[in-house]
Amino acid sequence: MAGGLEVTPQGGVCWLAEGYASQRDMALAIKAACPDVRLLVSHRDDRREILGCGDITLREPRDEEERAAFIEEVIRRHAVTVLHAGRRGRWFEGRRARLESLGVRLSTGACREADFALADNKLQFSTRMR
């Protein structure tokens, strides 16, 4: 397990979509623990310290409508089996059924609105974790 996300050492394709500051650490942990896993890493911005950690790197579209089509296309093209959405968890949760119908195991880090709100507030999150 890397950062709370199950990835099997036998291989497969794991995608870390744009996340919080821990996205780079998660990518490095997955690569170290599961070298046979092909790792896709994506972000909307040119975050070289993050994008440099993946076997495949992608720039996510900023537009919400473009993002949905982009995500489905990437899942199909790269046979993604696990998708971790660090940011925009609410957005991904709203599409969970559709994404899982494509054969993806989706991880958003939370399931309740209160947990998403906590993750979006660094001060409250740090206080809670302390």
mmCIF file of N, CA and C in Angstrom:
data_model
loop_
_atom_site.group_PDB
_atom_site.id
_atom_site.type_symbol
_atom_site.label_atom_id
_atom_site.label_comp_id
_atom_site.label_asym_id
_atom_site.label_seq_id
_atom_site.Cartn_x
_atom_site.Cartn_y
_atom_site.Cartn_z
ATOM 1 N N MET A 1 0.855 -1.170 0.000
ATOM 2 C CA MET A 1 0.000 0.000 0.000
ATOM 3 C C MET A 1 0.900 1.233 0.000
ATOM 4 N N ALA A 2 0.550 2.205 -0.845
ATOM 5 C CA ALA A 2 1.334 3.433 -0.922
ATOM 6 C C ALA A 2 0.396 4.602 -0.682
ATOM 7 N N GLY A 3 0.600 5.330 0.389
ATOM 8 C CA GLY A 3 -0.231 6.485 0.663
ATOM 9 C C GLY A 3 -1.699 6.142 0.840
ATOM 10 N N GLY A 4 -1.995 4.926 1.314
ATOM 11 C CA GLY A 4 -3.382 4.520 1.507
ATOM 12 C C GLY A 4 -4.028 3.951 0.259
ATOM 13 N N LEU A 5 -3.297 3.841 -0.828
ATOM 14 C CA LEU A 5 -3.832 3.355 -2.095
ATOM 15 C C LEU A 5 -3.250 1.986 -2.387
ATOM 16 N N GLU A 6 -4.092 0.995 -2.544
ATOM 17 C CA GLU A 6 -3.605 -0.343 -2.832
ATOM 18 C C GLU A 6 -3.119 -0.439 -4.267
ATOM 19 N N VAL A 7 -1.914 -0.897 -4.451
ATOM 20 C CA VAL A 7 -1.355 -1.155 -5.766
ATOM 21 C C VAL A 7 -0.663 -2.497 -5.676
ATOM 22 N N THR A 8 -0.992 -3.402 -6.570
ATOM 23 C CA THR A 8 -0.397 -4.730 -6.490
ATOM 24 C C THR A 8 0.976 -4.747 -7.141
ATOM 25 N N PRO A 9 1.917 -5.476 -6.550
ATOM 26 C CA PRO A 9 3.263 -5.521 -7.107
ATOM 27 C C PRO A 9 3.340 -6.287 -8.422
ATOM 28 N N GLN A 10 2.281 -7.008 -8.834
ATOM 29 C CA GLN A 10 2.317 -7.800 -10.053
ATOM 30 C C GLN A 10 2.229 -6.951 -11.314
ATOM 31 N N GLY A 11 2.013 -5.691 -11.201
ATOM 32 C CA GLY A 11 1.922 -4.852 -12.388
ATOM 33 C C GLY A 11 0.566 -4.181 -12.468
ATOM 34 N N GLY A 12 0.277 -3.693 -13.632
ATOM 35 C CA GLY A 12 -0.941 -2.938 -13.833
ATOM 36 C C GLY A 12 -0.588 -1.496 -14.108
ATOM 37 N N VAL A 13 -1.612 -0.685 -14.265
ATOM 38 C CA VAL A 13 -1.414 0.720 -14.565
ATOM 39 C C VAL A 13 -2.129 1.547 -13.515
ATOM 40 N N CYS A 14 -1.383 2.340 -12.802
ATOM 41 C CA CYS A 14 -1.913 3.215 -11.763
ATOM 42 C C CYS A 14 -1.764 4.657 -12.225
ATOM 43 N N TRP A 15 -2.834 5.433 -12.048
ATOM 44 C CA TRP A 15 -2.809 6.837 -12.455
ATOM 45 C C TRP A 15 -3.014 7.714 -11.228
ATOM 46 N N LEU A 16 -2.051 8.586 -10.972
ATOM 47 C CA LEU A 16 -2.178 9.598 -9.928
ATOM 48 C C LEU A 16 -2.539 10.910 -10.611
ATOM 49 N N ALA A 17 -3.816 11.261 -10.555
ATOM 50 C CA ALA A 17 -4.262 12.521 -11.144
ATOM 51 C C ALA A 17 -3.858 13.659 -10.218
ATOM 52 N N GLU A 18 -4.009 14.886 -10.707
ATOM 53 C CA GLU A 18 -3.578 16.050 -9.937
ATOM 54 C C GLU A 18 -3.966 15.917 -8.475
ATOM 55 N N GLY A 19 -2.990 16.092 -7.605
ATOM 56 C CA GLY A 19 -3.241 15.902 -6.186
ATOM 57 C C GLY A 19 -2.726 17.046 -5.346
ATOM 58 N N TYR A 20 -2.639 16.763 -4.079
ATOM 59 C CA TYR A 20 -2.107 17.717 -3.116
ATOM 60 C C TYR A 20 -0.593 17.600 -3.090
ATOM 61 N N ALA A 21 0.043 18.251 -2.169
ATOM 62 C CA ALA A 21 1.495 18.269 -2.091
ATOM 63 C C ALA A 21 2.094 16.866 -1.979
ATOM 64 N N SER A 22 1.329 15.915 -1.517
ATOM 65 C CA SER A 22 1.843 14.553 -1.336
ATOM 66 C C SER A 22 1.881 13.742 -2.630
ATOM 67 N N GLN A 23 1.427 14.296 -3.745
ATOM 68 C CA GLN A 23 1.374 13.532 -4.995
ATOM 69 C C GLN A 23 2.756 13.002 -5.390
ATOM 70 N N ARG A 24 3.774 13.818 -5.249
ATOM 71 C CA ARG A 24 5.133 13.381 -5.588
ATOM 72 C C ARG A 24 5.579 12.243 -4.675
ATOM 73 N N ASP A 25 5.336 12.385 -3.381
ATOM 74 C CA ASP A 25 5.727 11.340 -2.431
ATOM 75 C C ASP A 25 4.982 10.042 -2.711
ATOM 76 N N MET A 26 3.710 10.133 -3.053
ATOM 77 C CA MET A 26 2.945 8.923 -3.388
ATOM 78 C C MET A 26 3.522 8.245 -4.621
ATOM 79 N N ALA A 27 3.858 9.026 -5.636
ATOM 80 C CA ALA A 27 4.425 8.457 -6.855
ATOM 81 C C ALA A 27 5.735 7.734 -6.559
ATOM 82 N N LEU A 28 6.600 8.366 -5.793
ATOM 83 C CA LEU A 28 7.888 7.750 -5.450
ATOM 84 C C LEU A 28 7.693 6.487 -4.621
ATOM 85 N N ALA A 29 6.733 6.492 -3.696
ATOM 86 C CA ALA A 29 6.471 5.306 -2.865
ATOM 87 C C ALA A 29 5.941 4.153 -3.712
ATOM 88 N N ILE A 30 5.071 4.446 -4.641
ATOM 89 C CA ILE A 30 4.534 3.396 -5.519
ATOM 90 C C ILE A 30 5.648 2.822 -6.377
ATOM 91 N N LYS A 31 6.480 3.674 -6.954
ATOM 92 C CA LYS A 31 7.585 3.182 -7.796
ATOM 93 C C LYS A 31 8.549 2.318 -6.986
ATOM 94 N N ALA A 32 8.799 2.686 -5.743
ATOM 95 C CA ALA A 32 9.724 1.911 -4.914
ATOM 96 C C ALA A 32 9.114 0.577 -4.493
ATOM 97 N N ALA A 33 7.855 0.584 -4.115
ATOM 98 C CA ALA A 33 7.210 -0.627 -3.603
ATOM 99 C C ALA A 33 6.745 -1.569 -4.708
ATOM 100 N N CYS A 34 6.411 -1.018 -5.854
ATOM 101 C CA CYS A 34 5.817 -1.811 -6.940
ATOM 102 C C CYS A 34 6.472 -1.457 -8.274
ATOM 103 N N PRO A 35 7.709 -1.881 -8.484
ATOM 104 C CA PRO A 35 8.420 -1.478 -9.695
ATOM 105 C C PRO A 35 7.787 -1.975 -10.990
ATOM 106 N N ASP A 36 6.939 -2.998 -10.935
ATOM 107 C CA ASP A 36 6.292 -3.510 -12.140
ATOM 108 C C ASP A 36 5.027 -2.748 -12.519
ATOM 109 N N VAL A 37 4.608 -1.837 -11.660
ATOM 110 C CA VAL A 37 3.423 -1.034 -11.945
ATOM 111 C C VAL A 37 3.831 0.101 -12.879
ATOM 112 N N ARG A 38 3.069 0.251 -13.962
ATOM 113 C CA ARG A 38 3.277 1.410 -14.829
ATOM 114 C C ARG A 38 2.542 2.577 -14.202
ATOM 115 N N LEU A 39 3.222 3.684 -14.014
ATOM 116 C CA LEU A 39 2.654 4.807 -13.280
ATOM 117 C C LEU A 39 2.432 6.005 -14.193
ATOM 118 N N LEU A 40 1.185 6.429 -14.282
ATOM 119 C CA LEU A 40 0.823 7.667 -14.959
ATOM 120 C C LEU A 40 0.711 8.739 -13.896
ATOM 121 N N VAL A 41 1.250 9.901 -14.177
ATOM 122 C CA VAL A 41 1.145 11.044 -13.268
ATOM 123 C C VAL A 41 0.678 12.229 -14.103
ATOM 124 N N SER A 42 -0.327 12.931 -13.585
ATOM 125 C CA SER A 42 -0.831 14.083 -14.336
ATOM 126 C C SER A 42 -1.077 15.276 -13.416
ATOM 127 N N HIS A 43 -1.077 16.441 -14.043
ATOM 128 C CA HIS A 43 -1.324 17.687 -13.328
ATOM 129 C C HIS A 43 -1.767 18.722 -14.351
ATOM 130 N N ARG A 44 -2.504 19.735 -13.897
ATOM 131 C CA ARG A 44 -2.915 20.822 -14.792
ATOM 132 C C ARG A 44 -1.780 21.801 -15.053
ATOM 133 N N ASP A 45 -0.871 21.894 -14.132
ATOM 134 C CA ASP A 45 0.226 22.850 -14.251
ATOM 135 C C ASP A 45 1.526 22.131 -14.585
ATOM 136 N N ASP A 46 2.524 22.889 -14.977
ATOM 137 C CA ASP A 46 3.827 22.330 -15.308
ATOM 138 C C ASP A 46 4.609 22.085 -14.020
ATOM 139 N N ARG A 47 4.250 21.032 -13.324
ATOM 140 C CA ARG A 47 4.875 20.684 -12.046
ATOM 141 C C ARG A 47 5.910 19.585 -12.294
ATOM 142 N N ARG A 48 7.071 19.980 -12.744
ATOM 143 C CA ARG A 48 8.107 19.019 -13.148
ATOM 144 C C ARG A 48 8.540 18.098 -12.017
ATOM 145 N N GLU A 49 8.531 18.617 -10.776
ATOM 146 C CA GLU A 49 8.932 17.771 -9.644
ATOM 147 C C GLU A 49 7.945 16.626 -9.431
ATOM 148 N N ILE A 50 6.709 16.809 -9.868
ATOM 149 C CA ILE A 50 5.694 15.758 -9.771
ATOM 150 C C ILE A 50 5.680 14.934 -11.048
ATOM 151 N N LEU A 51 5.579 15.610 -12.177
ATOM 152 C CA LEU A 51 5.466 14.915 -13.457
ATOM 153 C C LEU A 51 6.686 14.060 -13.764
ATOM 154 N N GLY A 52 7.836 14.445 -13.223
ATOM 155 C CA GLY A 52 9.050 13.675 -13.453
ATOM 156 C C GLY A 52 9.065 12.323 -12.765
ATOM 157 N N CYS A 53 8.088 12.039 -11.940
ATOM 158 C CA CYS A 53 8.050 10.781 -11.190
ATOM 159 C C CYS A 53 7.322 9.653 -11.920
ATOM 160 N N GLY A 54 6.619 9.979 -12.973
ATOM 161 C CA GLY A 54 5.814 8.968 -13.649
ATOM 162 C C GLY A 54 6.507 8.323 -14.828
ATOM 163 N N ASP A 55 6.048 7.135 -15.186
ATOM 164 C CA ASP A 55 6.505 6.486 -16.415
ATOM 165 C C ASP A 55 5.875 7.196 -17.616
ATOM 166 N N ILE A 56 4.666 7.665 -17.401
ATOM 167 C CA ILE A 56 3.928 8.430 -18.403
ATOM 168 C C ILE A 56 3.419 9.677 -17.699
ATOM 169 N N THR A 57 3.606 10.830 -18.304
ATOM 170 C CA THR A 57 3.134 12.070 -17.692
ATOM 171 C C THR A 57 2.173 12.762 -18.644
ATOM 172 N N LEU A 58 1.150 13.365 -18.070
ATOM 173 C CA LEU A 58 0.107 14.011 -18.857
ATOM 174 C C LEU A 58 -0.256 15.352 -18.238
ATOM 175 N N ARG A 59 -0.653 16.281 -19.075
ATOM 176 C CA ARG A 59 -1.183 17.556 -18.604
ATOM 177 C C ARG A 59 -2.696 17.474 -18.677
ATOM 178 N N GLU A 60 -3.340 17.703 -17.549
ATOM 179 C CA GLU A 60 -4.803 17.657 -17.483
ATOM 180 C C GLU A 60 -5.391 18.951 -18.030
ATOM 181 N N PRO A 61 -6.519 18.857 -18.719
ATOM 182 C CA PRO A 61 -7.185 20.085 -19.164
ATOM 183 C C PRO A 61 -7.772 20.847 -17.984
ATOM 184 N N ARG A 62 -7.841 22.140 -18.099
ATOM 185 C CA ARG A 62 -8.431 22.966 -17.045
ATOM 186 C C ARG A 62 -9.950 22.976 -17.137
ATOM 187 N N ASP A 63 -10.471 22.848 -18.341
ATOM 188 C CA ASP A 63 -11.904 22.907 -18.563
ATOM 189 C C ASP A 63 -12.587 21.630 -18.043
ATOM 190 N N GLU A 64 -13.647 21.797 -17.254
ATOM 191 C CA GLU A 64 -14.352 20.659 -16.637
ATOM 192 C C GLU A 64 -14.919 19.694 -17.676
ATOM 193 N N GLU A 65 -15.507 20.228 -18.735
ATOM 194 C CA GLU A 65 -16.093 19.350 -19.762
ATOM 195 C C GLU A 65 -15.008 18.583 -20.505
ATOM 196 N N GLU A 66 -13.910 19.244 -20.803
ATOM 197 C CA GLU A 66 -12.799 18.561 -21.466
ATOM 198 C C GLU A 66 -12.196 17.490 -20.563
ATOM 199 N N ARG A 67 -12.185 17.747 -19.247
ATOM 200 C CA ARG A 67 -11.578 16.807 -18.311
ATOM 201 C C ARG A 67 -12.263 15.442 -18.352
ATOM 202 N N ALA A 68 -13.587 15.418 -18.400
ATOM 203 C CA ALA A 68 -14.318 14.143 -18.405
ATOM 204 C C ALA A 68 -13.918 13.298 -19.604
ATOM 205 N N ALA A 69 -13.904 13.893 -20.798
ATOM 206 C CA ALA A 69 -13.528 13.150 -22.004
ATOM 207 C C ALA A 69 -12.059 12.730 -21.945
ATOM 208 N N PHE A 70 -11.206 13.622 -21.441
ATOM 209 C CA PHE A 70 -9.779 13.333 -21.314
ATOM 210 C C PHE A 70 -9.552 12.121 -20.412
ATOM 211 N N ILE A 71 -10.214 12.106 -19.281
ATOM 212 C CA ILE A 71 -10.030 11.014 -18.324
ATOM 213 C C ILE A 71 -10.451 9.681 -18.922
ATOM 214 N N GLU A 72 -11.599 9.656 -19.548
ATOM 215 C CA GLU A 72 -12.050 8.404 -20.163
ATOM 216 C C GLU A 72 -11.103 7.951 -21.269
ATOM 217 N N GLU A 73 -10.608 8.875 -22.071
ATOM 218 C CA GLU A 73 -9.676 8.534 -23.144
ATOM 219 C C GLU A 73 -8.375 7.966 -22.579
ATOM 220 N N VAL A 74 -7.844 8.576 -21.530
ATOM 221 C CA VAL A 74 -6.598 8.091 -20.923
ATOM 222 C C VAL A 74 -6.803 6.696 -20.329
ATOM 223 N N ILE A 75 -7.924 6.496 -19.667
ATOM 224 C CA ILE A 75 -8.213 5.169 -19.092
ATOM 225 C C ILE A 75 -8.203 4.106 -20.176
ATOM 226 N N ARG A 76 -8.869 4.392 -21.270
ATOM 227 C CA ARG A 76 -8.930 3.415 -22.373
ATOM 228 C C ARG A 76 -7.565 3.221 -23.036
ATOM 229 N N ARG A 77 -6.904 4.317 -23.369
ATOM 230 C CA ARG A 77 -5.646 4.247 -24.123
ATOM 231 C C ARG A 77 -4.551 3.526 -23.344
ATOM 232 N N HIS A 78 -4.501 3.747 -22.025
ATOM 233 C CA HIS A 78 -3.413 3.180 -21.228
ATOM 234 C C HIS A 78 -3.846 2.003 -20.359
ATOM 235 N N ALA A 79 -5.086 1.549 -20.516
ATOM 236 C CA ALA A 79 -5.612 0.417 -19.740
ATOM 237 C C ALA A 79 -5.402 0.633 -18.232
ATOM 238 N N VAL A 80 -5.787 1.806 -17.752
ATOM 239 C CA VAL A 80 -5.634 2.161 -16.341
ATOM 240 C C VAL A 80 -6.506 1.246 -15.488
ATOM 241 N N THR A 81 -5.923 0.714 -14.419
ATOM 242 C CA THR A 81 -6.670 -0.172 -13.516
ATOM 243 C C THR A 81 -6.978 0.500 -12.179
ATOM 244 N N VAL A 82 -6.137 1.456 -11.775
ATOM 245 C CA VAL A 82 -6.343 2.180 -10.519
ATOM 246 C C VAL A 82 -6.159 3.668 -10.795
ATOM 247 N N LEU A 83 -7.110 4.471 -10.336
ATOM 248 C CA LEU A 83 -7.031 5.920 -10.497
ATOM 249 C C LEU A 83 -7.195 6.568 -9.133
ATOM 250 N N HIS A 84 -6.176 7.319 -8.726
ATOM 251 C CA HIS A 84 -6.266 8.063 -7.474
ATOM 252 C C HIS A 84 -6.390 9.540 -7.816
ATOM 253 N N ALA A 85 -7.492 10.116 -7.391
ATOM 254 C CA ALA A 85 -7.752 11.530 -7.635
ATOM 255 C C ALA A 85 -7.515 12.296 -6.350
ATOM 256 N N GLY A 86 -6.360 12.878 -6.224
ATOM 257 C CA GLY A 86 -6.019 13.598 -5.003
ATOM 258 C C GLY A 86 -6.825 14.861 -4.804
ATOM 259 N N ARG A 87 -6.980 15.620 -5.851
ATOM 260 C CA ARG A 87 -7.803 16.834 -5.814
ATOM 261 C C ARG A 87 -9.070 16.559 -6.587
ATOM 262 N N ARG A 88 -10.005 17.440 -6.429
ATOM 263 C CA ARG A 88 -11.278 17.330 -7.144
ATOM 264 C C ARG A 88 -11.974 16.003 -6.858
ATOM 265 N N GLY A 89 -11.813 15.545 -5.626
ATOM 266 C CA GLY A 89 -12.452 14.291 -5.222
ATOM 267 C C GLY A 89 -13.960 14.324 -5.396
ATOM 268 N N ARG A 90 -14.549 15.460 -5.083
ATOM 269 C CA ARG A 90 -16.005 15.582 -5.251
ATOM 270 C C ARG A 90 -16.392 15.367 -6.711
ATOM 271 N N TRP A 91 -15.642 15.969 -7.603
ATOM 272 C CA TRP A 91 -15.898 15.859 -9.042
ATOM 273 C C TRP A 91 -15.799 14.393 -9.480
ATOM 274 N N PHE A 92 -14.748 13.705 -9.029
ATOM 275 C CA PHE A 92 -14.560 12.301 -9.394
ATOM 276 C C PHE A 92 -15.641 11.419 -8.772
ATOM 277 N N GLU A 93 -16.004 11.700 -7.519
ATOM 278 C CA GLU A 93 -17.064 10.909 -6.875
ATOM 279 C C GLU A 93 -18.368 10.979 -7.668
ATOM 280 N N GLY A 94 -18.650 12.132 -8.253
ATOM 281 C CA GLY A 94 -19.842 12.286 -9.069
ATOM 282 C C GLY A 94 -19.809 11.464 -10.340
ATOM 283 N N ARG A 95 -18.647 10.959 -10.700
ATOM 284 C CA ARG A 95 -18.470 10.137 -11.899
ATOM 285 C C ARG A 95 -18.009 8.723 -11.573
ATOM 286 N N ARG A 96 -18.079 8.357 -10.304
ATOM 287 C CA ARG A 96 -17.583 7.051 -9.869
ATOM 288 C C ARG A 96 -18.181 5.891 -10.674
ATOM 289 N N ALA A 97 -19.488 5.841 -10.801
ATOM 290 C CA ALA A 97 -20.131 4.720 -11.496
ATOM 291 C C ALA A 97 -19.630 4.617 -12.931
ATOM 292 N N ARG A 98 -19.529 5.735 -13.608
ATOM 293 C CA ARG A 98 -19.060 5.735 -15.007
ATOM 294 C C ARG A 98 -17.617 5.245 -15.087
ATOM 295 N N LEU A 99 -16.750 5.740 -14.231
ATOM 296 C CA LEU A 99 -15.345 5.341 -14.271
ATOM 297 C C LEU A 99 -15.170 3.872 -13.907
ATOM 298 N N GLU A 100 -15.886 3.426 -12.905
ATOM 299 C CA GLU A 100 -15.780 2.016 -12.520
ATOM 300 C C GLU A 100 -16.338 1.103 -13.602
ATOM 301 N N SER A 101 -17.292 1.588 -14.394
ATOM 302 C CA SER A 101 -17.812 0.778 -15.507
ATOM 303 C C SER A 101 -16.739 0.575 -16.574
ATOM 304 N N LEU A 102 -15.698 1.402 -16.558
ATOM 305 C CA LEU A 102 -14.580 1.255 -17.489
ATOM 306 C C LEU A 102 -13.501 0.321 -16.930
ATOM 307 N N GLY A 103 -13.744 -0.242 -15.748
ATOM 308 C CA GLY A 103 -12.820 -1.196 -15.157
ATOM 309 C C GLY A 103 -11.792 -0.586 -14.226
ATOM 310 N N VAL A 104 -12.008 0.634 -13.781
ATOM 311 C CA VAL A 104 -11.063 1.336 -12.920
ATOM 312 C C VAL A 104 -11.487 1.240 -11.459
ATOM 313 N N ARG A 105 -10.521 1.039 -10.589
ATOM 314 C CA ARG A 105 -10.749 1.185 -9.150
ATOM 315 C C ARG A 105 -10.415 2.620 -8.816
ATOM 316 N N LEU A 106 -11.414 3.361 -8.339
ATOM 317 C CA LEU A 106 -11.255 4.786 -8.068
ATOM 318 C C LEU A 106 -11.024 5.036 -6.591
ATOM 319 N N SER A 107 -10.020 5.859 -6.297
ATOM 320 C CA SER A 107 -9.741 6.296 -4.935
ATOM 321 C C SER A 107 -9.766 7.819 -4.934
ATOM 322 N N THR A 108 -10.606 8.390 -4.076
ATOM 323 C CA THR A 108 -10.679 9.849 -3.993
ATOM 324 C C THR A 108 -10.199 10.369 -2.645
ATOM 325 N N GLY A 109 -9.872 9.494 -1.727
ATOM 326 C CA GLY A 109 -9.374 9.918 -0.426
ATOM 327 C C GLY A 109 -10.449 10.207 0.601
ATOM 328 N N ALA A 110 -11.691 10.294 0.159
ATOM 329 C CA ALA A 110 -12.802 10.578 1.073
ATOM 330 C C ALA A 110 -14.108 10.173 0.391
ATOM 331 N N CYS A 111 -15.130 10.087 1.164
ATOM 332 C CA CYS A 111 -16.451 9.784 0.620
ATOM 333 C C CYS A 111 -17.508 10.768 1.082
ATOM 334 N N ARG A 112 -17.215 11.466 2.179
ATOM 335 C CA ARG A 112 -18.193 12.408 2.748
ATOM 336 C C ARG A 112 -17.782 13.838 2.449
ATOM 337 N N GLU A 113 -18.771 14.690 2.291
ATOM 338 C CA GLU A 113 -18.526 16.111 2.020
ATOM 339 C C GLU A 113 -17.639 16.738 3.103
ATOM 340 N N ALA A 114 -17.879 16.397 4.355
ATOM 341 C CA ALA A 114 -17.088 16.971 5.448
ATOM 342 C C ALA A 114 -15.609 16.602 5.312
ATOM 343 N N ASP A 115 -15.324 15.404 4.835
ATOM 344 C CA ASP A 115 -13.936 14.980 4.664
ATOM 345 C C ASP A 115 -13.264 15.701 3.503
ATOM 346 N N PHE A 116 -14.007 15.933 2.417
ATOM 347 C CA PHE A 116 -13.454 16.712 1.307
ATOM 348 C C PHE A 116 -13.159 18.139 1.753
ATOM 349 N N ALA A 117 -14.069 18.723 2.508
ATOM 350 C CA ALA A 117 -13.878 20.089 3.009
ATOM 351 C C ALA A 117 -12.648 20.153 3.912
ATOM 352 N N LEU A 118 -12.455 19.148 4.752
ATOM 353 C CA LEU A 118 -11.291 19.098 5.626
ATOM 354 C C LEU A 118 -10.000 19.025 4.803
ATOM 355 N N ALA A 119 -9.988 18.192 3.788
ATOM 356 C CA ALA A 119 -8.793 18.046 2.952
ATOM 357 C C ALA A 119 -8.448 19.345 2.223
ATOM 358 N N ASP A 120 -9.453 20.138 1.915
ATOM 359 C CA ASP A 120 -9.240 21.392 1.192
ATOM 360 C C ASP A 120 -8.751 22.525 2.093
ATOM 361 N N ASN A 121 -8.771 22.319 3.399
ATOM 362 C CA ASN A 121 -8.361 23.362 4.336
ATOM 363 C C ASN A 121 -7.094 22.895 5.070
ATOM 364 N N LYS A 122 -5.953 23.389 4.636
ATOM 365 C CA LYS A 122 -4.680 22.909 5.185
ATOM 366 C C LYS A 122 -4.573 23.100 6.696
ATOM 367 N N LEU A 123 -5.036 24.224 7.207
ATOM 368 C CA LEU A 123 -4.947 24.476 8.643
ATOM 369 C C LEU A 123 -5.798 23.477 9.421
ATOM 370 N N GLN A 124 -7.050 23.324 9.044
ATOM 371 C CA GLN A 124 -7.926 22.375 9.739
ATOM 372 C C GLN A 124 -7.409 20.940 9.588
ATOM 373 N N PHE A 125 -6.924 20.600 8.393
ATOM 374 C CA PHE A 125 -6.418 19.259 8.170
ATOM 375 C C PHE A 125 -5.206 18.985 9.068
ATOM 376 N N SER A 126 -4.274 19.937 9.114
ATOM 377 C CA SER A 126 -3.081 19.774 9.953
ATOM 378 C C SER A 126 -3.442 19.656 11.430
ATOM 379 N N THR A 127 -4.393 20.460 11.855
ATOM 380 C CA THR A 127 -4.835 20.418 13.249
ATOM 381 C C THR A 127 -5.453 19.063 13.563
ATOM 382 N N ARG A 128 -6.297 18.575 12.693
ATOM 383 C CA ARG A 128 -6.958 17.270 12.898
ATOM 384 C C ARG A 128 -5.940 16.135 12.923
ATOM 385 N N MET A 129 -4.961 16.182 12.036
ATOM 386 C CA MET A 129 -3.966 15.104 11.960
ATOM 387 C C MET A 129 -3.040 15.134 13.169
ATOM 388 N N ARG A 130 -2.829 16.319 13.750
ATOM 389 C CA ARG A 130 -1.978 16.429 14.907
ATOM 390 C C ARG A 130 -2.650 15.752 16.070
#
